[in-house]
Amino acid sequence: MILYNLSDFLRVMRTCLYLKDARDGSPLFLILYVNNMLLFGRNVELADLIRQLWLKFATKDLGPARHILRMKITQHKTIQELYLSQADYIRHTMESFNMQDFPTSSLKGTI
């Protein structure tokens, strides 16, 4: 399984990432990719941002994100960490080239 940390993810998403500092200094993230939007933050200001977007655009709340760009998102709320995994994407790609029995390795990143 391959895990990336938030800084690796943000490096990939740099061209479509918008950041806003909340009043308490915590970040609010808005990530756009084609016709998808991912919002995350840990502040009630996130709800205000969502309300503002609903007023201006046709949006639909799909609940907590589980995947983005074929990466699985896992959130550990107690330790406030976010993990991204490409294991399913890699498995699917390996199977499409009939390489599912080839050895793989694990790589883990941290901030």
PDB file of C-alpha atoms in Angstrom:
ATOM      1  CA  MET A   1       0.000   0.000   0.000  1.00  0.00           C
ATOM      2  CA  ILE A   2       1.276   3.463  -0.829  1.00  0.00           C
ATOM      3  CA  LEU A   3       0.381   6.333   1.472  1.00  0.00           C
ATOM      4  CA  TYR A   4       1.002  10.010   0.845  1.00  0.00           C
ATOM      5  CA  ASN A   5       0.859  12.807   3.343  1.00  0.00           C
ATOM      6  CA  LEU A   6      -0.954  16.095   2.943  1.00  0.00           C
ATOM      7  CA  SER A   7       2.079  17.960   1.613  1.00  0.00           C
ATOM      8  CA  ASP A   8       2.546  15.389  -1.191  1.00  0.00           C
ATOM      9  CA  PHE A   9      -1.139  15.639  -2.046  1.00  0.00           C
ATOM     10  CA  LEU A  10      -1.036  19.432  -2.121  1.00  0.00           C
ATOM     11  CA  ARG A  11       2.004  19.360  -4.412  1.00  0.00           C
ATOM     12  CA  VAL A  12      -0.042  17.332  -6.918  1.00  0.00           C
ATOM     13  CA  MET A  13      -3.120  19.536  -6.520  1.00  0.00           C
ATOM     14  CA  ARG A  14      -1.233  22.862  -6.563  1.00  0.00           C
ATOM     15  CA  THR A  15      -2.920  24.244  -9.673  1.00  0.00           C
ATOM     16  CA  CYS A  16      -6.446  23.780  -8.356  1.00  0.00           C
ATOM     17  CA  LEU A  17      -6.000  24.345  -4.620  1.00  0.00           C
ATOM     18  CA  TYR A  18      -7.407  27.368  -2.846  1.00  0.00           C
ATOM     19  CA  LEU A  19      -6.554  28.114   0.757  1.00  0.00           C
ATOM     20  CA  LYS A  20      -8.289  30.443   3.177  1.00  0.00           C
ATOM     21  CA  ASP A  21      -7.242  31.162   6.732  1.00  0.00           C
ATOM     22  CA  ALA A  22     -10.097  30.928   9.193  1.00  0.00           C
ATOM     23  CA  ARG A  23     -10.463  33.526  11.925  1.00  0.00           C
ATOM     24  CA  ASP A  24      -8.752  31.203  14.395  1.00  0.00           C
ATOM     25  CA  GLY A  25      -5.816  30.720  12.011  1.00  0.00           C
ATOM     26  CA  SER A  26      -6.703  27.176  10.924  1.00  0.00           C
ATOM     27  CA  PRO A  27      -6.709  26.528   7.157  1.00  0.00           C
ATOM     28  CA  LEU A  28      -9.763  25.884   4.998  1.00  0.00           C
ATOM     29  CA  PHE A  29      -8.997  24.030   1.762  1.00  0.00           C
ATOM     30  CA  LEU A  30     -11.021  24.094  -1.447  1.00  0.00           C
ATOM     31  CA  ILE A  31      -9.767  21.729  -4.150  1.00  0.00           C
ATOM     32  CA  LEU A  32     -11.238  21.821  -7.663  1.00  0.00           C
ATOM     33  CA  TYR A  33     -10.716  19.150 -10.292  1.00  0.00           C
ATOM     34  CA  VAL A  34     -12.798  19.261 -13.471  1.00  0.00           C
ATOM     35  CA  ASN A  35     -16.357  19.277 -12.067  1.00  0.00           C
ATOM     36  CA  ASN A  36     -15.514  18.013  -8.578  1.00  0.00           C
ATOM     37  CA  MET A  37     -14.880  20.038  -5.460  1.00  0.00           C
ATOM     38  CA  LEU A  38     -13.394  18.883  -2.180  1.00  0.00           C
ATOM     39  CA  LEU A  39     -13.625  21.072   0.907  1.00  0.00           C
ATOM     40  CA  PHE A  40     -11.947  20.378   4.177  1.00  0.00           C
ATOM     41  CA  GLY A  41     -11.029  22.165   7.338  1.00  0.00           C
ATOM     42  CA  ARG A  42     -11.658  21.887  11.036  1.00  0.00           C
ATOM     43  CA  ASN A  43     -13.650  24.959  11.763  1.00  0.00           C
ATOM     44  CA  VAL A  44     -17.263  26.076  11.753  1.00  0.00           C
ATOM     45  CA  GLU A  45     -16.240  28.568   9.070  1.00  0.00           C
ATOM     46  CA  LEU A  46     -16.238  25.594   6.721  1.00  0.00           C
ATOM     47  CA  ALA A  47     -20.040  25.456   7.062  1.00  0.00           C
ATOM     48  CA  ASP A  48     -20.211  29.171   6.196  1.00  0.00           C
ATOM     49  CA  LEU A  49     -18.079  28.604   3.091  1.00  0.00           C
ATOM     50  CA  ILE A  50     -20.328  25.731   2.016  1.00  0.00           C
ATOM     51  CA  ARG A  51     -23.433  27.911   2.457  1.00  0.00           C
ATOM     52  CA  GLN A  52     -21.852  30.676   0.348  1.00  0.00           C
ATOM     53  CA  LEU A  53     -21.035  28.204  -2.422  1.00  0.00           C
ATOM     54  CA  TRP A  54     -24.595  26.815  -2.358  1.00  0.00           C
ATOM     55  CA  LEU A  55     -25.950  30.334  -2.887  1.00  0.00           C
ATOM     56  CA  LYS A  56     -23.788  30.956  -5.973  1.00  0.00           C
ATOM     57  CA  PHE A  57     -23.488  27.520  -7.600  1.00  0.00           C
ATOM     58  CA  ALA A  58     -25.550  24.388  -8.131  1.00  0.00           C
ATOM     59  CA  THR A  59     -23.910  22.056  -5.650  1.00  0.00           C
ATOM     60  CA  LYS A  60     -24.654  18.733  -4.005  1.00  0.00           C
ATOM     61  CA  ASP A  61     -23.174  17.596  -0.706  1.00  0.00           C
ATOM     62  CA  LEU A  62     -21.996  14.014  -1.129  1.00  0.00           C
ATOM     63  CA  GLY A  63     -20.881  13.703   2.483  1.00  0.00           C
ATOM     64  CA  PRO A  64     -17.379  12.902   3.650  1.00  0.00           C
ATOM     65  CA  ALA A  65     -14.990  12.219   0.767  1.00  0.00           C
ATOM     66  CA  ARG A  66     -13.760   8.658   0.411  1.00  0.00           C
ATOM     67  CA  HIS A  67     -11.835   9.021  -2.865  1.00  0.00           C
ATOM     68  CA  ILE A  68     -10.268  11.752  -4.985  1.00  0.00           C
ATOM     69  CA  LEU A  69      -8.308  11.238  -8.204  1.00  0.00           C
ATOM     70  CA  ARG A  70      -8.427   7.461  -7.592  1.00  0.00           C
ATOM     71  CA  MET A  71      -6.797   7.905  -4.182  1.00  0.00           C
ATOM     72  CA  LYS A  72      -8.540   6.509  -1.123  1.00  0.00           C
ATOM     73  CA  ILE A  73      -8.954   9.037   1.704  1.00  0.00           C
ATOM     74  CA  THR A  74      -8.767   7.829   5.293  1.00  0.00           C
ATOM     75  CA  GLN A  75      -9.247  10.261   8.143  1.00  0.00           C
ATOM     76  CA  HIS A  76      -8.171   9.587  11.720  1.00  0.00           C
ATOM     77  CA  LYS A  77     -10.104  12.203  13.662  1.00  0.00           C
ATOM     78  CA  THR A  78      -8.641  11.425  17.073  1.00  0.00           C
ATOM     79  CA  ILE A  79      -5.090  12.220  15.963  1.00  0.00           C
ATOM     80  CA  GLN A  80      -6.183  14.686  13.242  1.00  0.00           C
ATOM     81  CA  GLU A  81      -4.400  12.953  10.371  1.00  0.00           C
ATOM     82  CA  LEU A  82      -5.426  12.433   6.773  1.00  0.00           C
ATOM     83  CA  TYR A  83      -4.071   9.527   4.713  1.00  0.00           C
ATOM     84  CA  LEU A  84      -4.176   9.077   0.947  1.00  0.00           C
ATOM     85  CA  SER A  85      -3.679   5.654  -0.597  1.00  0.00           C
ATOM     86  CA  GLN A  86      -3.280   4.605  -4.236  1.00  0.00           C
ATOM     87  CA  ALA A  87      -3.398   0.868  -3.468  1.00  0.00           C
ATOM     88  CA  ASP A  88      -6.710   0.264  -5.311  1.00  0.00           C
ATOM     89  CA  TYR A  89      -5.553   2.253  -8.344  1.00  0.00           C
ATOM     90  CA  ILE A  90      -2.262   0.334  -8.467  1.00  0.00           C
ATOM     91  CA  ARG A  91      -4.055  -3.000  -8.047  1.00  0.00           C
ATOM     92  CA  HIS A  92      -6.463  -2.130 -10.896  1.00  0.00           C
ATOM     93  CA  THR A  93      -3.598  -0.991 -13.154  1.00  0.00           C
ATOM     94  CA  MET A  94      -1.563  -4.129 -12.414  1.00  0.00           C
ATOM     95  CA  GLU A  95      -4.586  -6.331 -13.210  1.00  0.00           C
ATOM     96  CA  SER A  96      -5.283  -4.489 -16.474  1.00  0.00           C
ATOM     97  CA  PHE A  97      -1.739  -5.386 -17.636  1.00  0.00           C
ATOM     98  CA  ASN A  98      -2.029  -8.916 -16.205  1.00  0.00           C
ATOM     99  CA  MET A  99       0.742  -8.134 -13.703  1.00  0.00           C
ATOM    100  CA  GLN A 100      -1.185  -8.762 -10.462  1.00  0.00           C
ATOM    101  CA  ASP A 101       1.229 -11.535  -9.403  1.00  0.00           C
ATOM    102  CA  PHE A 102       4.342  -9.357  -9.675  1.00  0.00           C
ATOM    103  CA  PRO A 103       5.967  -8.380  -6.373  1.00  0.00           C
ATOM    104  CA  THR A 104       5.156  -4.931  -5.001  1.00  0.00           C
ATOM    105  CA  SER A 105       6.692  -2.767  -2.324  1.00  0.00           C
ATOM    106  CA  SER A 106       5.352  -0.382   0.302  1.00  0.00           C
ATOM    107  CA  LEU A 107       6.246   3.289   0.591  1.00  0.00           C
ATOM    108  CA  LYS A 108       5.044   5.570   3.354  1.00  0.00           C
ATOM    109  CA  GLY A 109       5.409   9.357   3.618  1.00  0.00           C
ATOM    110  CA  THR A 110       4.981  11.756   6.503  1.00  0.00           C
ATOM    111  CA  ILE A 111       4.984  15.503   6.987  1.00  0.00           C
TER     112      ILE A 111
END
